mmCIF file of C-alpha atoms and ligand atoms in Angstrom:
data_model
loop_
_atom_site.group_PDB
_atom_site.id
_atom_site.type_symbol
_atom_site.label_atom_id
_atom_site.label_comp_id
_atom_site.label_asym_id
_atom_site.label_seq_id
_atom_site.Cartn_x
_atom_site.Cartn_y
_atom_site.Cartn_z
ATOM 1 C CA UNK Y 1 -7.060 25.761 -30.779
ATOM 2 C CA UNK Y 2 -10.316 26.090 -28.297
ATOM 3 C CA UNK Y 3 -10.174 22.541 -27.489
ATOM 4 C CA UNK Y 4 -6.306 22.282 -26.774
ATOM 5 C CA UNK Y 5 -7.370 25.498 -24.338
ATOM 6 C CA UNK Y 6 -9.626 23.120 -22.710
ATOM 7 C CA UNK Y 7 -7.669 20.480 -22.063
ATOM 8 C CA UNK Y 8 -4.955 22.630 -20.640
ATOM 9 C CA UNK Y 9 -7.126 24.151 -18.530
ATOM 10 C CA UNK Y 10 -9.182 20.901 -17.383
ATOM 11 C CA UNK Y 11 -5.644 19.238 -16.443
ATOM 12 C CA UNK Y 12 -4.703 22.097 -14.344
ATOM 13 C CA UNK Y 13 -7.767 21.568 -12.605
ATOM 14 C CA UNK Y 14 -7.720 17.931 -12.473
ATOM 15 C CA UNK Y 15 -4.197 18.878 -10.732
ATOM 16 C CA UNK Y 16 -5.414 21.524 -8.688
ATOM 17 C CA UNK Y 17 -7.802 19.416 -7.258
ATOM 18 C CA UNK Y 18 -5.655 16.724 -7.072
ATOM 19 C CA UNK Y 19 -3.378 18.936 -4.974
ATOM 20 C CA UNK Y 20 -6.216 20.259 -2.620
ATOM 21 C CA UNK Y 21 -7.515 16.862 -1.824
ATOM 22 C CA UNK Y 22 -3.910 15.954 -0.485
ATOM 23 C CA UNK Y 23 -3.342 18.908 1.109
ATOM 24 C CA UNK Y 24 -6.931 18.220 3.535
ATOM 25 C CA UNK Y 25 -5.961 14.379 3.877
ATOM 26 C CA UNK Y 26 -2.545 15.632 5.388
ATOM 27 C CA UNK Y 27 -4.429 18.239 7.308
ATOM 28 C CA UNK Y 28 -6.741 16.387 8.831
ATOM 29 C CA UNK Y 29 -4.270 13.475 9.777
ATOM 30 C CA UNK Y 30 -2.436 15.910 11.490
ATOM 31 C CA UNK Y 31 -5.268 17.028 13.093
ATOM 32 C CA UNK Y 32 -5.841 13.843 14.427
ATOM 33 C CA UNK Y 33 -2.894 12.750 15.683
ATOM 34 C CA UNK Y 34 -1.977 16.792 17.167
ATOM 35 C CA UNK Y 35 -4.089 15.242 19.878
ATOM 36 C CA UNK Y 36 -3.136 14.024 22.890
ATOM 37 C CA UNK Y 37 -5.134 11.340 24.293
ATOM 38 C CA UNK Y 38 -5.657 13.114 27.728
ATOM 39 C CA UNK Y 39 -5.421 16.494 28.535
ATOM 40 C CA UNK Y 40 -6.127 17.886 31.958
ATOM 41 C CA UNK Y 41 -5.703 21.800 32.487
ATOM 42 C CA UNK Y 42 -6.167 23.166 36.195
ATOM 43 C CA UNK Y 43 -8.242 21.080 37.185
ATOM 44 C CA UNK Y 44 -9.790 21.590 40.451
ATOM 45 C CA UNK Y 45 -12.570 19.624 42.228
ATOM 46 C CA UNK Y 46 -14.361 20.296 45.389
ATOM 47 C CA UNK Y 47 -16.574 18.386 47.725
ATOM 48 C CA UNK Y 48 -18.338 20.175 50.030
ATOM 49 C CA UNK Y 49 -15.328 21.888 52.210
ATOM 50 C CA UNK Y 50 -12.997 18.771 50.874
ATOM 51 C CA UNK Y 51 -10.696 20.088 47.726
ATOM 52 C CA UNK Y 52 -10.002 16.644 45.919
ATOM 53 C CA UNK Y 53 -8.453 17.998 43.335
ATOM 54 C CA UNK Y 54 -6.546 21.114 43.357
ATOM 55 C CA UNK Y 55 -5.078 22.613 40.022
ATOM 56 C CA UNK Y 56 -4.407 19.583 38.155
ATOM 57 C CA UNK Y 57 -2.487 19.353 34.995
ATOM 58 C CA UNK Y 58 -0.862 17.278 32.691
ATOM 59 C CA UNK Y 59 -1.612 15.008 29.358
ATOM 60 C CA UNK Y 60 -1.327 11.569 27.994
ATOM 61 C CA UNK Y 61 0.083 10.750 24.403
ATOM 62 C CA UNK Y 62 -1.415 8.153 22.314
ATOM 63 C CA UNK Y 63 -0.720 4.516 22.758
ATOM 64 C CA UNK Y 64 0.822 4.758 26.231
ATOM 65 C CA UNK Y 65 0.033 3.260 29.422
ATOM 66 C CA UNK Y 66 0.678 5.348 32.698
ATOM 67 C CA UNK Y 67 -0.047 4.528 36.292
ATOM 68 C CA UNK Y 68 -2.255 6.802 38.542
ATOM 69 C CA UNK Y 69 -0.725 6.498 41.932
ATOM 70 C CA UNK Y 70 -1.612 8.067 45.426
ATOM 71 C CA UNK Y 71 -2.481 7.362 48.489
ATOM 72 C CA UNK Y 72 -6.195 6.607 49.282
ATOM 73 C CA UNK Y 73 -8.112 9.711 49.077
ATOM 74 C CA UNK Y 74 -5.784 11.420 46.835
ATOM 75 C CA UNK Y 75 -8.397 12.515 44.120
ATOM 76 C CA UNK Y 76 -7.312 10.109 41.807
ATOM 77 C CA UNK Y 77 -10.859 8.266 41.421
ATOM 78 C CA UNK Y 78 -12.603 11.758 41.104
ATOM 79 C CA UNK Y 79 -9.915 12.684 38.440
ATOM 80 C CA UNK Y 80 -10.995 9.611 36.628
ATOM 81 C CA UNK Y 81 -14.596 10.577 36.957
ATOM 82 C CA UNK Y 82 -14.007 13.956 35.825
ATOM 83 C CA UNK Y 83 -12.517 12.344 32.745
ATOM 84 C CA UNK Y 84 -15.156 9.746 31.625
ATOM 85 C CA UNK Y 85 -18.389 12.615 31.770
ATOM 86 C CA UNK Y 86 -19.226 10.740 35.665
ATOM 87 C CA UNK Y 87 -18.208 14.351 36.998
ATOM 88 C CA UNK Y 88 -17.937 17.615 36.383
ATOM 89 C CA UNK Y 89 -14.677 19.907 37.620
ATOM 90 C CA UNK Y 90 -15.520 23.285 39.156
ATOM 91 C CA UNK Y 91 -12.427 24.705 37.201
ATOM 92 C CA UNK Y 92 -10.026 23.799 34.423
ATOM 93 C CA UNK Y 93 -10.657 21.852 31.422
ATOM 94 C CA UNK Y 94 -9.996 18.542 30.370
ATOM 95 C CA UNK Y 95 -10.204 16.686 26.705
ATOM 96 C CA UNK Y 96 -10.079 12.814 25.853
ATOM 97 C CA UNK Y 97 -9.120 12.163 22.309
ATOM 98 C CA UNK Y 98 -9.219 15.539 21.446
ATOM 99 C CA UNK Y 99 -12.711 16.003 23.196
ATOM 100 C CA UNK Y 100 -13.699 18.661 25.684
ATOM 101 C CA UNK Y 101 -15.068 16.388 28.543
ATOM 102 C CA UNK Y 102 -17.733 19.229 29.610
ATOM 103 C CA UNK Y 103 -18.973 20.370 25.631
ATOM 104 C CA UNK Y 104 -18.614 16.960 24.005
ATOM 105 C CA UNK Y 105 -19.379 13.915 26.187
ATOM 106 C CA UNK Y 106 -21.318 11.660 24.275
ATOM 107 C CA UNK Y 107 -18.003 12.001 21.792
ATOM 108 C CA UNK Y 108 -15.626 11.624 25.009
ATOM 109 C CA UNK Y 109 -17.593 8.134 25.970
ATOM 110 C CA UNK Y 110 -17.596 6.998 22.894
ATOM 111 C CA UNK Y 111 -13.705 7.277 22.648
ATOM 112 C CA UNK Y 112 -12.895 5.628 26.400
ATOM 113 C CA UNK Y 113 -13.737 2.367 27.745
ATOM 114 C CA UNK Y 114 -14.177 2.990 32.044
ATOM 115 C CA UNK Y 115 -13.574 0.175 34.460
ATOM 116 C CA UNK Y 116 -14.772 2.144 37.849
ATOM 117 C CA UNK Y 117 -13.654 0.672 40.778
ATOM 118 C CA UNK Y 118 -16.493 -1.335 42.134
ATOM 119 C CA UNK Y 119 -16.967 -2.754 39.101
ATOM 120 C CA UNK Y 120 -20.949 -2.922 39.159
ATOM 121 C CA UNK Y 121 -22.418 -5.958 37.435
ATOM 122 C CA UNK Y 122 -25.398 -7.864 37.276
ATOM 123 C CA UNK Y 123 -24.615 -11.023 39.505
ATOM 124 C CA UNK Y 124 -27.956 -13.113 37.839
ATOM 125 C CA UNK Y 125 -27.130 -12.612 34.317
ATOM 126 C CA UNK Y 126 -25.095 -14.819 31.969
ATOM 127 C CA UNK Y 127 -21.481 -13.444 30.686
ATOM 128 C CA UNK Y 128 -22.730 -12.805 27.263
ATOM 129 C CA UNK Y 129 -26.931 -11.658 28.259
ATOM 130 C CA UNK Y 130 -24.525 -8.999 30.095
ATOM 131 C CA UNK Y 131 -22.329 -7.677 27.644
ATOM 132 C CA UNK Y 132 -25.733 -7.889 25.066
ATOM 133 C CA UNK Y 133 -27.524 -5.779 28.124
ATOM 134 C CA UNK Y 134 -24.294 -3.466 28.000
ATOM 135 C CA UNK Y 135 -24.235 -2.941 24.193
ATOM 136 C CA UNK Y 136 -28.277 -2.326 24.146
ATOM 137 C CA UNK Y 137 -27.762 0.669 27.062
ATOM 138 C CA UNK Y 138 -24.437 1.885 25.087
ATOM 139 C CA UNK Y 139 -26.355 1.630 21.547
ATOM 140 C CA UNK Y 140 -23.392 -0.391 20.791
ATOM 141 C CA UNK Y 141 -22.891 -2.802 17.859
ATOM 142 C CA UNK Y 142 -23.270 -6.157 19.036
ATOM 143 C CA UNK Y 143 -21.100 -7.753 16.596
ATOM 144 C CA UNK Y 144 -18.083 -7.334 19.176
ATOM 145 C CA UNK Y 145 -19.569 -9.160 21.268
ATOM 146 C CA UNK Y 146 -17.753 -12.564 20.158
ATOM 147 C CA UNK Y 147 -14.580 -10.200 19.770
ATOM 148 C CA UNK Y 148 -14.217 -9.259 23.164
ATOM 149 C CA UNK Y 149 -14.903 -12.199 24.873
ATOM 150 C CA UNK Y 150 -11.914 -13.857 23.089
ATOM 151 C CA UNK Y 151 -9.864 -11.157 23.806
ATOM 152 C CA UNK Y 152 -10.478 -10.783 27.747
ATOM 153 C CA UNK Y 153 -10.396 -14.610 27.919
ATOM 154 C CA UNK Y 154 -14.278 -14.901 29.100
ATOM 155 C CA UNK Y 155 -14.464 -18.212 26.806
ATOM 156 C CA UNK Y 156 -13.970 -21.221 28.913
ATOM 157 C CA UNK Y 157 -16.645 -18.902 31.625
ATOM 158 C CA UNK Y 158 -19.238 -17.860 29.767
ATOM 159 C CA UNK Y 159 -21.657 -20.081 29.913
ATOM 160 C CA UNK Y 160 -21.828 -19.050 33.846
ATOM 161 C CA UNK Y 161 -23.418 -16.537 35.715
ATOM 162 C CA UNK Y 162 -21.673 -13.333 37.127
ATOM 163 C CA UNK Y 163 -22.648 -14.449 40.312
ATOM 164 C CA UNK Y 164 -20.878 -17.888 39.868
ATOM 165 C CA UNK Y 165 -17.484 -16.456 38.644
ATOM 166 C CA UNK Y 166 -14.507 -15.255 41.009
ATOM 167 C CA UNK Y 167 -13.328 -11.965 41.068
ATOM 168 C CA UNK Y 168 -10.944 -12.801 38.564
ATOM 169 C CA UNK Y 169 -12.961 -12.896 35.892
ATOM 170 C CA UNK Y 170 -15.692 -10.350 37.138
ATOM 171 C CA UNK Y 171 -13.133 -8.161 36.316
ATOM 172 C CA UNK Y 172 -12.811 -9.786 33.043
ATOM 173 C CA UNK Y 173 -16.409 -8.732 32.273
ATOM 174 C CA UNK Y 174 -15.934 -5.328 33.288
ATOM 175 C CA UNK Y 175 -12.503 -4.534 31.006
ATOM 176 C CA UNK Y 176 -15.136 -7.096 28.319
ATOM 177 C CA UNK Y 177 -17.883 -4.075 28.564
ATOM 178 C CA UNK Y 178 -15.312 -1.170 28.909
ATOM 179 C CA UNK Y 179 -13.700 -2.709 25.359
ATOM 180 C CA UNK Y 180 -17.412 -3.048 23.903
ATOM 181 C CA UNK Y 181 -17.278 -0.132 21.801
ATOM 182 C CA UNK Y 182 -13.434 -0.395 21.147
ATOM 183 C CA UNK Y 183 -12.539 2.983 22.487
ATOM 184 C CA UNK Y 184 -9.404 4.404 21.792
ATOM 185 C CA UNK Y 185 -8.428 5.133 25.341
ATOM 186 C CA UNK Y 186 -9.213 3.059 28.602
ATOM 187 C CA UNK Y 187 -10.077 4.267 32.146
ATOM 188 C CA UNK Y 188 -9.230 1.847 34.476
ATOM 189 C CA UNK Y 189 -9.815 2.197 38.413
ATOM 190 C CA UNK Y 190 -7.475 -0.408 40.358
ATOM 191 C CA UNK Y 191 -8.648 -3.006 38.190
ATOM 192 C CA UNK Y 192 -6.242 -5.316 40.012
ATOM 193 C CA UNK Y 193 -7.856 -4.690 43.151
ATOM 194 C CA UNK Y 194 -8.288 -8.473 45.439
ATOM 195 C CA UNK Y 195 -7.217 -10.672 43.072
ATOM 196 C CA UNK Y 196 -5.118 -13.134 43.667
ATOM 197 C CA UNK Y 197 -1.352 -13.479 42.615
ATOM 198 C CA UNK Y 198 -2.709 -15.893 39.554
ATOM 199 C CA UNK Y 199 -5.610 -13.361 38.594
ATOM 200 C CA UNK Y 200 -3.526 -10.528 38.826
ATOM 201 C CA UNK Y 201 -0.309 -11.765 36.488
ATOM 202 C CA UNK Y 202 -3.347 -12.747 34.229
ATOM 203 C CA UNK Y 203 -5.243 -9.344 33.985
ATOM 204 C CA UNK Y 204 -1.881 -7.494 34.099
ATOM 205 C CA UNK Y 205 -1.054 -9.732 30.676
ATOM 206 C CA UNK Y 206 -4.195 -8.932 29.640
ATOM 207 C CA UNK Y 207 -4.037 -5.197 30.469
ATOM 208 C CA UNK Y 208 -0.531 -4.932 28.639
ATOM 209 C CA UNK Y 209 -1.971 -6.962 25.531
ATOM 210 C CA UNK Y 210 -4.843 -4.790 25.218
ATOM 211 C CA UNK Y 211 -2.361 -1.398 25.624
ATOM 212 C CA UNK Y 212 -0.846 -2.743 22.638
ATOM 213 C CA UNK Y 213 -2.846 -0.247 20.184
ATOM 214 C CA UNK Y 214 -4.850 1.949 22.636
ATOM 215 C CA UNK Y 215 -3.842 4.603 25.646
ATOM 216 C CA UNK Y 216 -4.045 3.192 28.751
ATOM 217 C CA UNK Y 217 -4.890 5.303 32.541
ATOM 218 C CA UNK Y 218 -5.265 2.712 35.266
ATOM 219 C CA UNK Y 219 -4.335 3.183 39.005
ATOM 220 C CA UNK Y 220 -3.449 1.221 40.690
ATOM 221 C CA UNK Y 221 -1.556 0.699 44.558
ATOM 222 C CA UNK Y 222 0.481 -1.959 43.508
ATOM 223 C CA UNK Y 223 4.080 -1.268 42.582
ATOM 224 C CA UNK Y 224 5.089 -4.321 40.964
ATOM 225 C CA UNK Y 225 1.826 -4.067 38.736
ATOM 226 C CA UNK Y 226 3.406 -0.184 37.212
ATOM 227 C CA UNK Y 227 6.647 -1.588 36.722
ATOM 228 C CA UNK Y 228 5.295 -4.651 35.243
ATOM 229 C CA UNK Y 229 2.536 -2.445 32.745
ATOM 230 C CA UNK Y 230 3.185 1.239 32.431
ATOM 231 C CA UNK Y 231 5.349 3.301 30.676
ATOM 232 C CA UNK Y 232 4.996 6.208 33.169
ATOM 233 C CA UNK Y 233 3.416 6.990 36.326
ATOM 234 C CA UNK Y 234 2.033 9.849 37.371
ATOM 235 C CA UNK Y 235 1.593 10.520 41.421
ATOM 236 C CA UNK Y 236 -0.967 12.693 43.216
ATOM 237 C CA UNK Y 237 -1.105 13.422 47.139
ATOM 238 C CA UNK Y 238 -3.694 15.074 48.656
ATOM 239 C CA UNK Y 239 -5.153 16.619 45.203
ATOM 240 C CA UNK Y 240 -2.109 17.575 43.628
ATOM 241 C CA UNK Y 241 0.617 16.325 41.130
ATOM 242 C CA UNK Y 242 3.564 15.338 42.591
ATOM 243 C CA UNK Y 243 5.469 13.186 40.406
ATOM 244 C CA UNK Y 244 5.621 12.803 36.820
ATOM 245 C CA UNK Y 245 8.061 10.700 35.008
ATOM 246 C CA UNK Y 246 9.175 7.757 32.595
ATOM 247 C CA UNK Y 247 9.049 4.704 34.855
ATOM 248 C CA UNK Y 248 12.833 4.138 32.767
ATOM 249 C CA UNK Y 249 14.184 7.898 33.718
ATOM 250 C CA UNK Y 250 13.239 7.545 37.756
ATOM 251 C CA UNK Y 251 16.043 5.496 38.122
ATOM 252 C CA UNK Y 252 15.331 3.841 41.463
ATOM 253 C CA UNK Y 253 13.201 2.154 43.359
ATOM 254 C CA UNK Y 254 9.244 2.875 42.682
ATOM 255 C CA UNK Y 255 8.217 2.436 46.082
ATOM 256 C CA UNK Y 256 10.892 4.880 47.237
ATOM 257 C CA UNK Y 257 9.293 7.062 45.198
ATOM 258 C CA UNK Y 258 6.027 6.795 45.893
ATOM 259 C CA UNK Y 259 7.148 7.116 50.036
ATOM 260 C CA UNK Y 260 9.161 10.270 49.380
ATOM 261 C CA UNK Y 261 6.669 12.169 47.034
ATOM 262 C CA UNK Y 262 3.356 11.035 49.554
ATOM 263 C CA UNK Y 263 4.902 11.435 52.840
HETATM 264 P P1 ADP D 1 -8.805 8.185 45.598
HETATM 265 O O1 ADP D 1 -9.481 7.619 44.414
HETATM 266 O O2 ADP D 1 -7.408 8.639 45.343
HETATM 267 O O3 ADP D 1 -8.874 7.267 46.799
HETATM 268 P P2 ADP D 1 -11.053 10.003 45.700
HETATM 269 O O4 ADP D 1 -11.067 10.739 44.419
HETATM 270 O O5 ADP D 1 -12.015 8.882 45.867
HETATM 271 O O6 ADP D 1 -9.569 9.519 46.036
HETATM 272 O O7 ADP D 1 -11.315 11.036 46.893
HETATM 273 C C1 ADP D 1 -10.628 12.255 47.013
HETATM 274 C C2 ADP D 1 -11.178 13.001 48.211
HETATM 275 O O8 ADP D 1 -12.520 13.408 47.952
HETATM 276 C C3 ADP D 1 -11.227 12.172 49.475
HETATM 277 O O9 ADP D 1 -10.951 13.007 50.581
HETATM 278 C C4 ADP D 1 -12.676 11.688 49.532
HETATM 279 O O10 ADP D 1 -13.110 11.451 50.855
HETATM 280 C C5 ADP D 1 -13.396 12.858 48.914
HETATM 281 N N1 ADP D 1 -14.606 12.420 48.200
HETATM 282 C C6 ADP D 1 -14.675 11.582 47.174
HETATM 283 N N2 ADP D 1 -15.941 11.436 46.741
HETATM 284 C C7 ADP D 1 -16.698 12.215 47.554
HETATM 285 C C8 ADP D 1 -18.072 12.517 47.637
HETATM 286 N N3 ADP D 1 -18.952 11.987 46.781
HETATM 287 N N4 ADP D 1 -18.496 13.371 48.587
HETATM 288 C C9 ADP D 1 -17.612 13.934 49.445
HETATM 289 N N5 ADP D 1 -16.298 13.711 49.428
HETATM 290 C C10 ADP D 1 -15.840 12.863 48.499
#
């Protein structure tokens, strides 16, 4: 009689707990994906007397790729800074992956990959004595190494210096290092900028393969390039959203758009 008590009450448990574990792996895979990728809140930035950013908002979902666009001086580099720990805002807030840019950075770099503009590299090291050098100052595994080379194409290159290679595939080395740590979601500043039609369809391929599982941010000046990559675009003029839209809702011409919302 005791021991059929037992058991009775042992399989409730075993099914209570059974039932709790379930109920925290659905919780906390909703948690994860309840994020956005991006989230910028009122974001405003000044330099000096020069607002670069004024009340910026909007957010990114997971996997998709959306063009920054604006005219030079726009804010769109500072936004970018703002969002990779480089900067901080002077008001608003602003989360990658579900991280608060200003309380968790070393969390918020370790979920984005940044291509800055002027891609700064080492012109006297070897491709792969570089991306080694990048993992060491990241504290990144090194066994991606081989990985990312493949998958930016660096192979048939990398015995060379940076020095030695054309822009091309400089640029190659910085999207190599941004992907180091595979981050969920990549930063990347004009990362098409003077390279020539060959390069360009090339990193644009590459860009677009790469997109495949992660969130992509790039600006970028070149039309062609958003309808070729993104699946949105975003538009800022003189520090402040103008524009945002599904590249397959605006329903005319891109550079039309651009012209009217920048004027
Ligand atoms: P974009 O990337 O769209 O060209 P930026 O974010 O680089 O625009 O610049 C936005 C504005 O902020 C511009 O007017 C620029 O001159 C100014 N700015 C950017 N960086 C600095 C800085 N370090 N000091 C002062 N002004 C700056």
């Amino acid at each position: 009689m005791f021991n059929e008590f037992t058991k009775k009450v042992n399989t409730k448990n075993y099914i209570n707990l059974n039932l709790s574990i379930t109920v925290l792996l659905l919780f906390i895979i909703f948690a994860q994906n309840k994020y956005m990728s991006i989230e910028v809140k009122n974001i405003t930035k000044t330099y000096g007397e020069q607002k670069a950013l004024d009340n910026v908002s909007f957010s990114v979902n997971k996997g998709e790729i959306v063009g920054f666009l604006g005219p030079n001086g726009a804010g769109k580099s500072t936004l970018m800074k703002i969002l990779t720990t480089y900067l901080t805002s002077d008001e608003g807030s602003a989360s990658v992956n579900g991280f608060d840019v200003s309380s968790a950075q070393k969390s918020v770099q370790q979920s984005v990959g940044y291509l800055p503009e002027h891609n700064p590299l080492y012109l006297d090291l070897y491709v792969r004595e570089y991306l080694e050098f990048s993992a060491d100052v990241h504290k990144t595994d090194k066994s991606r190494i081989e990985e990312v080379i493949t998958l930016t194409g660096l192979t048939p290159e990398c015995h060379k210096k940076i020095g030695e290679l054309s822009k091309g595939y400089r640029q190659r080395v910085g999207l190599a290092t941004a992907l180091l740590h595979n981050p969920d979601v990549l930063i990347l500043d004009e990362p098409t900028t003077g390279l020539d039609p060959n390069q360009l369809v090339e990193i644009r391929e590459l860009i677009k393969n790469i997109g495949k599982d992660k969130t992509v941010f790039l600006s970028t000046h070149i039309m062609q390039e958003v309808e070729a990559i993104c699946d949105r675009i975003i538009i800022i003029n003189k520090g402040q959203i103008v524009e945002d839209a599904l590249i397959a809702d605006l329903g005319k011409n891109l550079e039309k758009v651009f012209r009217e919302k920048t004027k």
